[in-house]
Amino acid sequence: GNSVTQMEGPVTLSEEAFLTINCTYTATGYPSLFWYVQYPGEGLQLLLKATKADDKGSNKGFEATYRKETTSFHLEKGSVQVSDSAVYFCALRDTGANSKLTFGKGITLSVRP
Amino acid sequence: DGGITQSPKYLFRKEGQNVTLSCEQNLNHDAMYWYRQDPGQGLRLIYYSQIVNDFQKGDIAEGYSVSREKKESFPLTVTSAQKNPTAFYLCASRKGGQGPYEQYFGPGTRLTVT
């Protein structure tokens, strides 16, 4: 079956530090990949997505590249801000009629001023 | 403004009572979903519906029930059979079809059962 594995957290960084959050996946087909962000007390918002191998998704300074050879979709940001403090979820949606998302466990990012 | 509303934001119930969580969307989306979020466990799918009057069990459907009588509404009932109902519940919706359409999430309902 499908699965998404995220690195263990939480992660604490100082403002302007470089961020990498690892995500690897297992899927039977050719999935679409997503990063969602959840700010405290809120629902999830789509941060970025990629639909095929070598696609790069980007938004708000965050980037992730769909790497089929390593089955990875790592999230990066060159310089984090305090406002980036949130929980980040990696997810995949496999091809086919089933439209379900499979989520990773999420990782909490705290950014110190 | 289009979006998904969930009400109430906080809900408290006594053990043994059924409780229904509301989810409404005005995005004209065909598909709707219910997830449960627990600390350190990510999101787990409870039920989903791809079209009106049809729904399927997700990974953790036991102790829950849903209905989909209208396109814009997908209420979730947490029954007394659910062993550990205290959690944060998230509703989502998505455009129909097989494209890589994103799921849009509501703000969530935090249910506490004592």
Tab-separated table of N, CA and C in Angstrom, chain A residues 32 34 36 38 41-46 49 51 87 89 93 95-101 103-106, chain B residues 9 31 33 35 37 40-43 45 48 50 59 88 90 94 97-103 105-107:
chain	number	residue	atom	x	y	z
A	32	SER	N	0.892	11.964	-7.271
A	32	SER	CA	1.103	13.393	-7.086
A	32	SER	C	1.526	13.599	-5.634
A	34	PHE	N	2.359	16.336	-2.310
A	34	PHE	CA	1.891	17.596	-1.733
A	34	PHE	C	2.621	17.876	-0.422
A	36	TYR	N	1.479	20.162	2.879
A	36	TYR	CA	0.465	20.969	3.534
A	36	TYR	C	1.062	21.576	4.797
A	38	GLN	N	-0.017	23.469	8.610
A	38	GLN	CA	-1.091	23.702	9.587
A	38	GLN	C	-0.584	24.668	10.650
A	41	GLY	N	-4.049	25.747	15.764
A	41	GLY	CA	-5.500	25.847	15.911
A	41	GLY	C	-6.278	25.921	14.627
A	42	GLU	N	-5.622	25.677	13.492
A	42	GLU	CA	-6.304	25.819	12.207
A	42	GLU	C	-6.310	24.506	11.423
A	43	GLY	N	-7.032	24.526	10.288
A	43	GLY	CA	-6.997	23.394	9.372
A	43	GLY	C	-5.727	23.433	8.539
A	44	LEU	N	-5.644	22.527	7.569
A	44	LEU	CA	-4.463	22.446	6.713
A	44	LEU	C	-4.627	23.328	5.488
A	45	GLN	N	-3.497	23.873	5.034
A	45	GLN	CA	-3.494	24.648	3.790
A	45	GLN	C	-2.458	24.026	2.860
A	46	LEU	N	-2.769	23.963	1.575
A	46	LEU	CA	-1.785	23.473	0.625
A	46	LEU	C	-0.634	24.464	0.523
A	49	LYS	N	2.793	21.674	-4.492
A	49	LYS	CA	2.557	20.325	-5.003
A	49	LYS	C	3.403	20.081	-6.246
A	51	THR	N	3.333	17.092	-9.634
A	51	THR	CA	2.511	16.015	-10.176
A	51	THR	C	3.272	14.966	-10.951
A	87	VAL	N	2.987	23.155	11.723
A	87	VAL	CA	3.179	21.732	11.477
A	87	VAL	C	3.121	21.506	9.967
A	89	PHE	N	3.011	18.775	6.774
A	89	PHE	CA	2.636	17.414	6.399
A	89	PHE	C	2.990	17.167	4.936
A	93	ARG	N	-1.001	11.410	-3.429
A	93	ARG	CA	-2.237	10.925	-4.014
A	93	ARG	C	-1.838	10.072	-5.202
A	95	THR	N	-2.307	7.534	-8.517
A	95	THR	CA	-3.119	7.600	-9.728
A	95	THR	C	-4.282	6.628	-9.609
A	96	GLY	N	-5.262	6.782	-10.462
A	96	GLY	CA	-6.423	5.906	-10.431
A	96	GLY	C	-7.643	6.645	-9.936
A	97	ALA	N	-8.738	5.922	-9.878
A	97	ALA	CA	-10.011	6.533	-9.538
A	97	ALA	C	-10.089	6.962	-8.078
A	98	ASN	N	-9.295	6.335	-7.243
A	98	ASN	CA	-9.311	6.655	-5.821
A	98	ASN	C	-8.633	8.005	-5.588
A	99	SER	N	-9.333	8.929	-4.970
A	99	SER	CA	-8.765	10.264	-4.798
A	99	SER	C	-8.268	10.514	-3.388
A	100	LYS	N	-8.018	9.474	-2.627
A	100	LYS	CA	-7.605	9.667	-1.243
A	100	LYS	C	-6.169	10.154	-1.169
A	101	LEU	N	-5.918	10.944	-0.128
A	101	LEU	CA	-4.554	11.356	0.199
A	101	LEU	C	-4.015	10.464	1.308
A	103	PHE	N	-1.180	10.713	4.215
A	103	PHE	CA	-0.370	11.720	4.888
A	103	PHE	C	0.766	11.087	5.675
A	104	GLY	N	1.861	11.841	5.785
A	104	GLY	CA	2.868	11.523	6.774
A	104	GLY	C	2.403	11.994	8.142
A	105	LYS	N	3.207	11.730	9.175
A	105	LYS	CA	2.790	12.050	10.542
A	105	LYS	C	2.897	13.530	10.870
A	106	GLY	N	3.561	14.280	10.028
A	106	GLY	CA	3.709	15.708	10.282
A	106	GLY	C	4.919	15.994	11.147
B	9	LYS	N	-16.342	25.087	16.773
B	9	LYS	CA	-14.888	24.954	16.827
B	9	LYS	C	-14.475	24.038	17.989
B	31	ALA	N	-16.312	15.810	-4.066
B	31	ALA	CA	-15.761	14.890	-3.065
B	31	ALA	C	-15.583	15.588	-1.715
B	33	TYR	N	-14.391	14.706	2.613
B	33	TYR	CA	-13.611	13.782	3.439
B	33	TYR	C	-13.717	14.180	4.905
B	35	TYR	N	-11.319	13.549	8.411
B	35	TYR	CA	-10.082	13.048	8.988
B	35	TYR	C	-10.108	13.262	10.499
B	37	GLN	N	-7.307	13.845	13.623
B	37	GLN	CA	-5.912	14.176	13.895
B	37	GLN	C	-5.631	14.001	15.374
B	40	GLY	N	1.065	13.494	17.017
B	40	GLY	CA	2.094	12.548	16.588
B	40	GLY	C	1.618	11.473	15.634
B	41	GLN	N	0.336	11.539	15.209
B	41	GLN	CA	-0.162	10.472	14.328
B	41	GLN	C	-0.572	10.975	12.963
B	42	GLY	N	-0.407	12.213	12.684
B	42	GLY	CA	-0.813	12.710	11.387
B	42	GLY	C	-2.321	12.697	11.238
B	43	LEU	N	-2.778	12.643	9.995
B	43	LEU	CA	-4.208	12.609	9.705
B	43	LEU	C	-4.610	11.208	9.279
B	45	LEU	N	-7.883	8.929	7.770
B	45	LEU	CA	-9.141	9.084	7.052
B	45	LEU	C	-10.241	8.258	7.701
B	48	TYR	N	-15.129	8.989	3.403
B	48	TYR	CA	-15.109	9.930	2.301
B	48	TYR	C	-16.276	9.663	1.366
B	50	GLN	N	-17.476	10.562	-2.716
B	50	GLN	CA	-17.062	11.100	-4.012
B	50	GLN	C	-18.242	11.726	-4.755
B	59	ASP	N	-9.847	4.538	6.719
B	59	ASP	CA	-9.002	3.608	7.462
B	59	ASP	C	-9.473	3.348	8.898
B	88	PHE	N	-9.068	16.031	17.269
B	88	PHE	CA	-9.318	17.167	16.389
B	88	PHE	C	-9.813	16.591	15.069
B	90	LEU	N	-11.097	17.056	11.151
B	90	LEU	CA	-10.957	17.937	9.996
B	90	LEU	C	-11.792	17.428	8.840
B	94	ARG	N	-12.887	18.410	-2.340
B	94	ARG	CA	-12.025	18.397	-3.511
B	94	ARG	C	-12.894	18.346	-4.760
B	97	GLY	N	-13.100	13.965	-10.024
B	97	GLY	CA	-12.272	13.521	-11.139
B	97	GLY	C	-10.888	13.083	-10.698
B	98	GLN	N	-10.076	12.641	-11.683
B	98	GLN	CA	-8.796	12.033	-11.362
B	98	GLN	C	-7.615	12.996	-11.426
B	99	GLY	N	-7.830	14.264	-11.692
B	99	GLY	CA	-6.724	15.205	-11.763
B	99	GLY	C	-6.067	15.410	-10.414
B	100	PRO	N	-4.884	16.008	-10.394
B	100	PRO	CA	-4.153	16.218	-9.130
B	100	PRO	C	-4.697	17.413	-8.355
B	101	TYR	N	-5.995	17.429	-8.165
B	101	TYR	CA	-6.616	18.557	-7.491
B	101	TYR	C	-6.338	18.481	-6.006
B	102	GLU	N	-6.107	19.639	-5.408
B	102	GLU	CA	-5.825	19.639	-3.977
B	102	GLU	C	-7.102	19.463	-3.177
B	103	GLN	N	-6.939	19.002	-1.954
B	103	GLN	CA	-8.032	18.996	-0.995
B	103	GLN	C	-7.979	20.307	-0.219
B	105	PHE	N	-9.240	22.248	3.172
B	105	PHE	CA	-9.607	21.846	4.521
B	105	PHE	C	-10.394	22.931	5.245
B	106	GLY	N	-11.307	22.484	6.106
B	106	GLY	CA	-11.979	23.389	7.015
B	106	GLY	C	-11.099	23.678	8.225
B	107	PRO	N	-11.566	24.544	9.137
B	107	PRO	CA	-10.759	24.934	10.294
B	107	PRO	C	-10.724	23.897	11.406
